[in-house]
Amino acid sequence: MIEVVHQGPIAIVTLRRPSANAMNLELTDEIATVFQGLGQDRSVRSLVLTGQGKSFCAGVDLKALPSFDEAHQRRMVDALNRAFYAVYSCPVPVVGAINGHAIAGGLVLA
């Protein structure tokens, strides 16, 4: 759901989850994993975060929320916190190439 392309010391991170790059548990976990890994990669000097298509990120996938029980809701909130923290605390500069809508949690990510 995420594509990482290295262009020399720059890593371009593209959200690629149809539709509108809405965050489900898997994408949110992947954001945290990718940013933690790239932050430790000494060959990476900067990151660019963007989204595929017309939306940067539509926030949490609202179509999935009605099926969440309390435990799943807690996992999602924890995953969001991990993802946002991984981006915010990344030790290399992160540039947001906001290519379209950034709604709710997508705005927080931006």
GROMACS .gro file of N, CA, C and O in nm:
model
  440
    1MET      N    1   0.081  -0.120   0.000
    1MET     CA    2   0.000   0.000   0.000
    1MET      C    3   0.084   0.126   0.000
    1MET      O    4   0.032   0.235  -0.016
    2ILE      N    5   0.215   0.108   0.018
    2ILE     CA    6   0.309   0.220   0.013
    2ILE      C    7   0.420   0.183  -0.083
    2ILE      O    8   0.473   0.072  -0.079
    3GLU      N    9   0.455   0.278  -0.167
    3GLU     CA   10   0.567   0.260  -0.258
    3GLU      C   11   0.679   0.353  -0.213
    3GLU      O   12   0.654   0.470  -0.183
    4VAL      N   13   0.800   0.300  -0.205
    4VAL     CA   14   0.917   0.380  -0.172
    4VAL      C   15   1.012   0.374  -0.291
    4VAL      O   16   1.052   0.266  -0.334
    5VAL      N   17   1.046   0.492  -0.343
    5VAL     CA   18   1.139   0.503  -0.455
    5VAL      C   19   1.256   0.588  -0.408
    5VAL      O   20   1.236   0.699  -0.357
    6HIS      N   21   1.375   0.534  -0.424
    6HIS     CA   22   1.496   0.608  -0.385
    6HIS      C   23   1.551   0.680  -0.507
    6HIS      O   24   1.571   0.619  -0.613
    7GLN      N   25   1.574   0.810  -0.492
    7GLN     CA   26   1.639   0.891  -0.594
    7GLN      C   27   1.760   0.954  -0.528
    7GLN      O   28   1.751   1.060  -0.468
    8GLY      N   29   1.870   0.881  -0.533
    8GLY     CA   30   1.989   0.924  -0.461
    8GLY      C   31   1.960   0.923  -0.312
    8GLY      O   32   1.904   0.826  -0.260
    9PRO      N   33   1.989   1.033  -0.242
    9PRO     CA   34   1.967   1.036  -0.098
    9PRO      C   35   1.823   1.070  -0.058
    9PRO      O   36   1.792   1.081   0.060
   10ILE      N   37   1.735   1.084  -0.156
   10ILE     CA   38   1.594   1.120  -0.129
   10ILE      C   39   1.508   0.996  -0.147
   10ILE      O   40   1.518   0.925  -0.247
   11ALA      N   41   1.423   0.969  -0.049
   11ALA     CA   42   1.325   0.860  -0.060
   11ALA      C   43   1.187   0.921  -0.080
   11ALA      O   44   1.144   1.004   0.001
   12ILE      N   45   1.121   0.882  -0.186
   12ILE     CA   46   0.985   0.929  -0.213
   12ILE      C   47   0.889   0.820  -0.168
   12ILE      O   48   0.893   0.708  -0.219
   13VAL      N   49   0.806   0.855  -0.072
   13VAL     CA   50   0.711   0.762  -0.011
   13VAL      C   51   0.573   0.799  -0.063
   13VAL      O   52   0.524   0.909  -0.039
   14THR      N   53   0.508   0.705  -0.134
   14THR     CA   54   0.378   0.732  -0.194
   14THR      C   55   0.272   0.639  -0.136
   14THR      O   56   0.288   0.517  -0.141
   15LEU      N   57   0.167   0.699  -0.079
   15LEU     CA   58   0.052   0.621  -0.033
   15LEU      C   59  -0.023   0.574  -0.155
   15LEU      O   60  -0.055   0.653  -0.244
   16ARG      N   61  -0.055   0.444  -0.161
   16ARG     CA   62  -0.119   0.385  -0.279
   16ARG      C   63  -0.232   0.292  -0.238
   16ARG      O   64  -0.232   0.174  -0.275
   17ARG      N   65  -0.326   0.342  -0.162
   17ARG     CA   66  -0.438   0.256  -0.122
   17ARG      C   67  -0.568   0.310  -0.179
   17ARG      O   68  -0.616   0.416  -0.137
   18PRO      N   69  -0.626   0.239  -0.273
   18PRO     CA   70  -0.756   0.282  -0.326
   18PRO      C   71  -0.862   0.270  -0.216
   18PRO      O   72  -0.852   0.182  -0.132
   19SER      N   73  -0.959   0.343  -0.207
   19SER     CA   74  -0.966   0.467  -0.282
   19SER      C   75  -0.928   0.583  -0.191
   19SER      O   76  -0.952   0.577  -0.072
   20ALA      N   77  -0.868   0.682  -0.246
   20ALA     CA   78  -0.834   0.808  -0.179
   20ALA      C   79  -0.731   0.793  -0.068
   20ALA      O   80  -0.719   0.879   0.017
   21ASN      N   81  -0.657   0.682  -0.068
   21ASN     CA   82  -0.552   0.660   0.031
   21ASN      C   83  -0.604   0.667   0.174
   21ASN      O   84  -0.536   0.714   0.265
   22ALA      N   85  -0.726   0.619   0.193
   22ALA     CA   86  -0.787   0.617   0.327
   22ALA      C   87  -0.712   0.515   0.414
   22ALA      O   88  -0.672   0.408   0.367
   23MET      N   89  -0.694   0.551   0.540
   23MET     CA   90  -0.612   0.469   0.630
   23MET      C   91  -0.695   0.360   0.697
   23MET      O   92  -0.789   0.389   0.770
   24ASN      N   93  -0.658   0.237   0.669
   24ASN     CA   94  -0.709   0.124   0.746
   24ASN      C   95  -0.596   0.080   0.839
   24ASN      O   96  -0.489   0.142   0.843
   25LEU      N   97  -0.617  -0.025   0.913
   25LEU     CA   98  -0.516  -0.070   1.009
   25LEU      C   99  -0.386  -0.108   0.940
   25LEU      O  100  -0.277  -0.072   0.986
   26GLU      N  101  -0.395  -0.175   0.827
   26GLU     CA  102  -0.275  -0.221   0.757
   26GLU      C  103  -0.192  -0.105   0.702
   26GLU      O  104  -0.070  -0.103   0.718
   27LEU      N  105  -0.258  -0.008   0.637
   27LEU     CA  106  -0.185   0.107   0.584
   27LEU      C  107  -0.122   0.187   0.698
   27LEU      O  108  -0.006   0.230   0.689
   28THR      N  109  -0.195   0.203   0.805
   28THR     CA  110  -0.145   0.281   0.919
   28THR      C  111  -0.023   0.214   0.980
   28THR      O  112   0.078   0.280   1.010
   29ASP      N  113  -0.029   0.082   0.996
   29ASP     CA  114   0.088   0.008   1.046
   29ASP      C  115   0.206   0.021   0.949
   29ASP      O  116   0.320   0.035   0.991
   30GLU      N  117   0.177   0.016   0.820
   30GLU     CA  118   0.283   0.024   0.720
   30GLU      C  119   0.350   0.162   0.720
   30GLU      O  120   0.472   0.172   0.703
   31ILE      N  121   0.272   0.268   0.741
   31ILE     CA  122   0.331   0.403   0.750
   31ILE      C  123   0.434   0.405   0.862
   31ILE      O  124   0.547   0.452   0.844
   32ALA      N  125   0.397   0.353   0.979
   32ALA     CA  126   0.489   0.351   1.093
   32ALA      C  127   0.614   0.271   1.060
   32ALA      O  128   0.727   0.316   1.084
   33THR      N  129   0.598   0.154   1.003
   33THR     CA  130   0.711   0.067   0.971
   33THR      C  131   0.805   0.132   0.869
   33THR      O  132   0.927   0.131   0.886
   34VAL      N  133   0.748   0.190   0.764
   34VAL     CA  134   0.829   0.251   0.659
   34VAL      C  135   0.908   0.369   0.714
   34VAL      O  136   1.029   0.381   0.689
   35PHE      N  137   0.844   0.456   0.790
   35PHE     CA  138   0.915   0.574   0.841
   35PHE      C  139   1.018   0.538   0.946
   35PHE      O  140   1.126   0.600   0.951
   36GLN      N  141   0.990   0.439   1.028
   36GLN     CA  142   1.091   0.395   1.124
   36GLN      C  143   1.213   0.339   1.051
   36GLN      O  144   1.327   0.369   1.087
   37GLY      N  145   1.189   0.259   0.949
   37GLY     CA  146   1.299   0.200   0.874
   37GLY      C  147   1.380   0.303   0.797
   37GLY      O  148   1.503   0.303   0.801
   38LEU      N  149   1.312   0.394   0.727
   38LEU     CA  150   1.383   0.495   0.650
   38LEU      C  151   1.458   0.593   0.740
   38LEU      O  152   1.564   0.642   0.704
   39GLY      N  153   1.404   0.617   0.859
   39GLY     CA  154   1.471   0.704   0.954
   39GLY      C  155   1.603   0.646   1.003
   39GLY      O  156   1.692   0.720   1.045
   40GLN      N  157   1.617   0.514   0.997
   40GLN     CA  158   1.740   0.447   1.040
   40GLN      C  159   1.836   0.420   0.925
   40GLN      O  160   1.949   0.379   0.947
   41ASP      N  161   1.790   0.444   0.803
   41ASP     CA  162   1.871   0.418   0.683
   41ASP      C  163   1.967   0.535   0.662
   41ASP      O  164   1.926   0.646   0.626
   42ARG      N  165   2.095   0.512   0.682
   42ARG     CA  166   2.195   0.620   0.674
   42ARG      C  167   2.213   0.675   0.533
   42ARG      O  168   2.269   0.782   0.515
   43SER      N  169   2.165   0.603   0.431
   43SER     CA  170   2.177   0.653   0.294
   43SER      C  171   2.066   0.753   0.260
   43SER      O  172   2.075   0.824   0.160
   44VAL      N  173   1.963   0.761   0.344
   44VAL     CA  174   1.851   0.851   0.319
   44VAL      C  175   1.877   0.984   0.390
   44VAL      O  176   1.897   0.987   0.512
   45ARG      N  177   1.876   1.092   0.314
   45ARG     CA  178   1.902   1.225   0.371
   45ARG      C  179   1.773   1.306   0.385
   45ARG      O  180   1.769   1.403   0.460
   46SER      N  181   1.669   1.271   0.308
   46SER     CA  182   1.540   1.338   0.320
   46SER      C  183   1.431   1.248   0.261
   46SER      O  184   1.459   1.158   0.183
   47LEU      N  185   1.307   1.275   0.304
   47LEU     CA  186   1.192   1.197   0.260
   47LEU      C  187   1.088   1.291   0.201
   47LEU      O  188   1.070   1.403   0.250
   48VAL      N  189   1.018   1.244   0.099
   48VAL     CA  190   0.904   1.315   0.044
   48VAL      C  191   0.784   1.223   0.059
   48VAL      O  192   0.789   1.107   0.016
   49LEU      N  193   0.679   1.272   0.123
   49LEU     CA  194   0.557   1.193   0.143
   49LEU      C  195   0.448   1.251   0.054
   49LEU      O  196   0.418   1.371   0.058
   50THR      N  197   0.387   1.164  -0.028
   50THR     CA  198   0.281   1.207  -0.118
   50THR      C  199   0.177   1.096  -0.129
   50THR      O  200   0.193   0.989  -0.069
   51GLY      N  201   0.072   1.122  -0.204
   51GLY     CA  202  -0.033   1.022  -0.225
   51GLY      C  203  -0.058   1.000  -0.373
   51GLY      O  204  -0.039   1.091  -0.454
   52GLN      N  205  -0.102   0.882  -0.405
   52GLN     CA  206  -0.136   0.850  -0.543
   52GLN      C  207  -0.276   0.903  -0.573
   52GLN      O  208  -0.365   0.898  -0.488
   53GLY      N  209  -0.295   0.953  -0.693
   53GLY     CA  210  -0.428   0.994  -0.735
   53GLY      C  211  -0.461   1.137  -0.696
   53GLY      O  212  -0.373   1.220  -0.676
   54LYS      N  213  -0.590   1.164  -0.682
   54LYS     CA  214  -0.638   1.300  -0.658
   54LYS      C  215  -0.640   1.337  -0.510
   54LYS      O  216  -0.663   1.453  -0.478
   55SER      N  217  -0.617   1.241  -0.423
   55SER     CA  218  -0.619   1.269  -0.280
   55SER      C  219  -0.485   1.233  -0.218
   55SER      O  220  -0.430   1.127  -0.246
   56PHE      N  221  -0.436   1.322  -0.132
   56PHE     CA  222  -0.318   1.287  -0.053
   56PHE      C  223  -0.356   1.176   0.043
   56PHE      O  224  -0.297   1.068   0.043
   57CYS      N  225  -0.458   1.200   0.126
   57CYS     CA  226  -0.506   1.099   0.220
   57CYS      C  227  -0.642   1.142   0.273
   57CYS      O  228  -0.656   1.254   0.324
   58ALA      N  229  -0.738   1.054   0.263
   58ALA     CA  230  -0.875   1.084   0.306
   58ALA      C  231  -0.899   1.057   0.453
   58ALA      O  232  -1.012   1.057   0.498
   59GLY      N  233  -0.792   1.035   0.530
   59GLY     CA  234  -0.810   1.006   0.673
   59GLY      C  235  -0.843   0.860   0.694
   59GLY      O  236  -0.815   0.775   0.610
   60VAL      N  237  -0.906   0.833   0.806
   60VAL     CA  238  -0.942   0.695   0.840
   60VAL      C  239  -1.050   0.645   0.745
   60VAL      O  240  -1.141   0.719   0.707
   61ASP      N  241  -1.041   0.520   0.706
   61ASP     CA  242  -1.138   0.457   0.616
   61ASP      C  243  -1.271   0.443   0.687
   61ASP      O  244  -1.292   0.350   0.766
   62LEU      N  245  -1.362   0.535   0.661
   62LEU     CA  246  -1.491   0.538   0.730
   62LEU      C  247  -1.581   0.421   0.693
   62LEU      O  248  -1.672   0.387   0.769
   63LYS      N  249  -1.556   0.358   0.579
   63LYS     CA  250  -1.636   0.242   0.540
   63LYS      C  251  -1.607   0.122   0.630
   63LYS      O  252  -1.692   0.036   0.649
   64ALA      N  253  -1.488   0.118   0.687
   64ALA     CA  254  -1.450   0.005   0.772
   64ALA      C  255  -1.493   0.024   0.918
   64ALA      O  256  -1.511  -0.074   0.990
   65LEU      N  257  -1.510   0.148   0.961
   65LEU     CA  258  -1.537   0.176   1.103
   65LEU      C  259  -1.660   0.106   1.161
   65LEU      O  260  -1.654   0.059   1.275
   66PRO      N  261  -1.772   0.098   1.090
   66PRO     CA  262  -1.890   0.036   1.152
   66PRO      C  263  -1.868  -0.109   1.196
   66PRO      O  264  -1.937  -0.157   1.286
   67SER      N  265  -1.773  -0.177   1.136
   67SER     CA  266  -1.749  -0.317   1.172
   67SER      C  267  -1.650  -0.333   1.288
   67SER      O  268  -1.626  -0.444   1.333
   68PHE      N  269  -1.593  -0.222   1.337
   68PHE     CA  270  -1.493  -0.229   1.443
   68PHE      C  271  -1.560  -0.251   1.579
   68PHE      O  272  -1.648  -0.176   1.618
   69ASP      N  273  -1.513  -0.353   1.649
   69ASP     CA  274  -1.554  -0.368   1.789
   69ASP      C  275  -1.461  -0.281   1.873
   69ASP      O  276  -1.371  -0.214   1.821
   70GLU      N  277  -1.480  -0.281   2.004
   70GLU     CA  278  -1.400  -0.193   2.090
   70GLU      C  279  -1.250  -0.223   2.081
   70GLU      O  280  -1.167  -0.132   2.075
   71ALA      N  281  -1.214  -0.349   2.077
   71ALA     CA  282  -1.073  -0.386   2.068
   71ALA      C  283  -1.011  -0.337   1.938
   71ALA      O  284  -0.898  -0.287   1.936
   72HIS      N  285  -1.085  -0.349   1.828
   72HIS     CA  286  -1.034  -0.305   1.698
   72HIS      C  287  -1.021  -0.152   1.695
   72HIS      O  288  -0.926  -0.098   1.638
   73GLN      N  289  -1.114  -0.083   1.760
   73GLN     CA  290  -1.107   0.063   1.769
   73GLN      C  291  -0.980   0.104   1.843
   73GLN      O  292  -0.909   0.196   1.800
   74ARG      N  293  -0.949   0.035   1.952
   74ARG     CA  294  -0.827   0.066   2.028
   74ARG      C  295  -0.702   0.040   1.944
   74ARG      O  296  -0.608   0.118   1.947
   75ARG      N  297  -0.703  -0.072   1.871
   75ARG     CA  298  -0.588  -0.103   1.784
   75ARG      C  299  -0.569   0.005   1.678
   75ARG      O  300  -0.457   0.044   1.647
   76MET      N  301  -0.681   0.056   1.623
   76MET     CA  302  -0.672   0.159   1.520
   76MET      C  303  -0.616   0.289   1.578
   76MET      O  304  -0.529   0.352   1.517
   77VAL      N  305  -0.664   0.328   1.694
   77VAL     CA  306  -0.614   0.451   1.757
   77VAL      C  307  -0.465   0.436   1.790
   77VAL      O  308  -0.386   0.527   1.764
   78ASP      N  309  -0.426   0.321   1.841
   78ASP     CA  310  -0.284   0.297   1.869
   78ASP      C  311  -0.201   0.301   1.741
   78ASP      O  312  -0.091   0.357   1.739
   79ALA      N  313  -0.252   0.241   1.634
   79ALA     CA  314  -0.181   0.239   1.506
   79ALA      C  315  -0.167   0.381   1.450
   79ALA      O  316  -0.062   0.418   1.397
   80LEU      N  317  -0.272   0.461   1.461
   80LEU     CA  318  -0.265   0.600   1.416
   80LEU      C  319  -0.158   0.677   1.494
   80LEU      O  320  -0.078   0.749   1.436
   81ASN      N  321  -0.158   0.659   1.625
   81ASN     CA  322  -0.058   0.726   1.707
   81ASN      C  323   0.083   0.685   1.669
   81ASN      O  324   0.173   0.769   1.658
   82ARG      N  325   0.105   0.555   1.644
   82ARG     CA  326   0.237   0.507   1.603
   82ARG      C  327   0.277   0.566   1.468
   82ARG      O  328   0.392   0.607   1.449
   83ALA      N  329   0.183   0.569   1.374
   83ALA     CA  330   0.213   0.621   1.241
   83ALA      C  331   0.248   0.769   1.247
   83ALA      O  332   0.349   0.812   1.190
   84PHE      N  333   0.164   0.847   1.313
   84PHE     CA  334   0.190   0.991   1.322
   84PHE      C  335   0.322   1.017   1.394
   84PHE      O  336   0.401   1.100   1.352
   85TYR      N  337   0.348   0.944   1.500
   85TYR     CA  338   0.472   0.962   1.575
   85TYR      C  339   0.594   0.925   1.490
   85TYR      O  340   0.696   0.993   1.492
   86ALA      N  341   0.582   0.818   1.411
   86ALA     CA  342   0.695   0.776   1.326
   86ALA      C  343   0.729   0.884   1.224
   86ALA      O  344   0.846   0.909   1.196
   87VAL      N  345   0.627   0.951   1.170
   87VAL     CA  346   0.652   1.058   1.073
   87VAL      C  347   0.708   1.180   1.147
   87VAL      O  348   0.809   1.238   1.106
   88TYR      N  349   0.643   1.220   1.256
   88TYR     CA  350   0.684   1.341   1.329
   88TYR      C  351   0.824   1.329   1.387
   88TYR      O  352   0.897   1.427   1.395
   89SER      N  353   0.861   1.210   1.431
   89SER     CA  354   0.989   1.192   1.499
   89SER      C  355   1.100   1.142   1.406
   89SER      O  356   1.210   1.113   1.452
   90CYS      N  357   1.070   1.133   1.278
   90CYS     CA  358   1.169   1.084   1.183
   90CYS      C  359   1.295   1.172   1.191
   90CYS      O  360   1.285   1.295   1.185
   91PRO      N  361   1.412   1.112   1.206
   91PRO     CA  362   1.533   1.191   1.224
   91PRO      C  363   1.585   1.260   1.098
   91PRO      O  364   1.678   1.339   1.106
   92VAL      N  365   1.527   1.232   0.984
   92VAL     CA  366   1.563   1.304   0.861
   92VAL      C  367   1.447   1.394   0.821
   92VAL      O  368   1.332   1.367   0.856
   93PRO      N  369   1.474   1.503   0.749
   93PRO     CA  370   1.366   1.593   0.710
   93PRO      C  371   1.261   1.522   0.624
   93PRO      O  372   1.293   1.442   0.537
   94VAL      N  373   1.135   1.554   0.652
   94VAL     CA  374   1.022   1.500   0.577
   94VAL      C  375   0.949   1.617   0.512
   94VAL      O  376   0.911   1.712   0.580
   95VAL      N  377   0.930   1.608   0.381
   95VAL     CA  378   0.858   1.709   0.306
   95VAL      C  379   0.726   1.647   0.260
   95VAL      O  380   0.725   1.537   0.205
   96GLY      N  381   0.617   1.717   0.284
   96GLY     CA  382   0.488   1.670   0.237
   96GLY      C  383   0.458   1.728   0.100
   96GLY      O  384   0.449   1.850   0.085
   97ALA      N  385   0.445   1.643   0.001
   97ALA     CA  386   0.403   1.685  -0.133
   97ALA      C  387   0.254   1.656  -0.140
   97ALA      O  388   0.211   1.551  -0.187
   98ILE      N  389   0.175   1.750  -0.089
   98ILE     CA  390   0.031   1.729  -0.073
   98ILE      C  391  -0.035   1.752  -0.208
   98ILE      O  392  -0.052   1.863  -0.254
   99ASN      N  393  -0.072   1.641  -0.270
   99ASN     CA  394  -0.118   1.642  -0.408
   99ASN      C  395  -0.269   1.653  -0.423
   99ASN      O  396  -0.320   1.648  -0.534
  100GLY      N  397  -0.342   1.666  -0.315
  100GLY     CA  398  -0.488   1.674  -0.324
  100GLY      C  399  -0.546   1.681  -0.184
  100GLY      O  400  -0.482   1.731  -0.092
  101HIS      N  401  -0.666   1.630  -0.171
  101HIS     CA  402  -0.737   1.638  -0.044
  101HIS      C  403  -0.659   1.573   0.070
  101HIS      O  404  -0.598   1.468   0.052
  102ALA      N  405  -0.661   1.639   0.184
  102ALA     CA  406  -0.603   1.586   0.308
  102ALA      C  407  -0.710   1.606   0.414
  102ALA      O  408  -0.721   1.714   0.474
  103ILE      N  409  -0.790   1.503   0.436
  103ILE     CA  410  -0.909   1.513   0.520
  103ILE      C  411  -0.885   1.447   0.655
  103ILE      O  412  -0.829   1.338   0.660
  104ALA      N  413  -0.930   1.512   0.762
  104ALA     CA  414  -0.924   1.457   0.898
  104ALA      C  415  -0.785   1.405   0.930
  104ALA      O  416  -0.690   1.482   0.936
  105GLY      N  417  -0.770   1.274   0.950
  105GLY     CA  418  -0.640   1.215   0.981
  105GLY      C  419  -0.539   1.236   0.870
  105GLY      O  420  -0.418   1.238   0.895
  106GLY      N  421  -0.585   1.255   0.747
  106GLY     CA  422  -0.496   1.288   0.637
  106GLY      C  423  -0.432   1.424   0.655
  106GLY      O  424  -0.316   1.446   0.620
  107LEU      N  425  -0.509   1.517   0.713
  107LEU     CA  426  -0.454   1.649   0.744
  107LEU      C  427  -0.352   1.638   0.856
  107LEU      O  428  -0.247   1.703   0.851
  108VAL      N  429  -0.380   1.556   0.955
  108VAL     CA  430  -0.283   1.535   1.064
  108VAL      C  431  -0.154   1.476   1.006
  108VAL      O  432  -0.045   1.519   1.041
  109LEU      N  433  -0.166   1.381   0.917
  109LEU     CA  434  -0.049   1.323   0.853
  109LEU      C  435   0.027   1.427   0.771
  109LEU      O  436   0.149   1.433   0.774
  110ALA      N  437  -0.047   1.512   0.699
  110ALA     CA  438   0.016   1.618   0.619
  110ALA      C  439   0.092   1.714   0.708
  110ALA      O  440   0.199   1.761   0.676
   0.00000   0.00000   0.00000
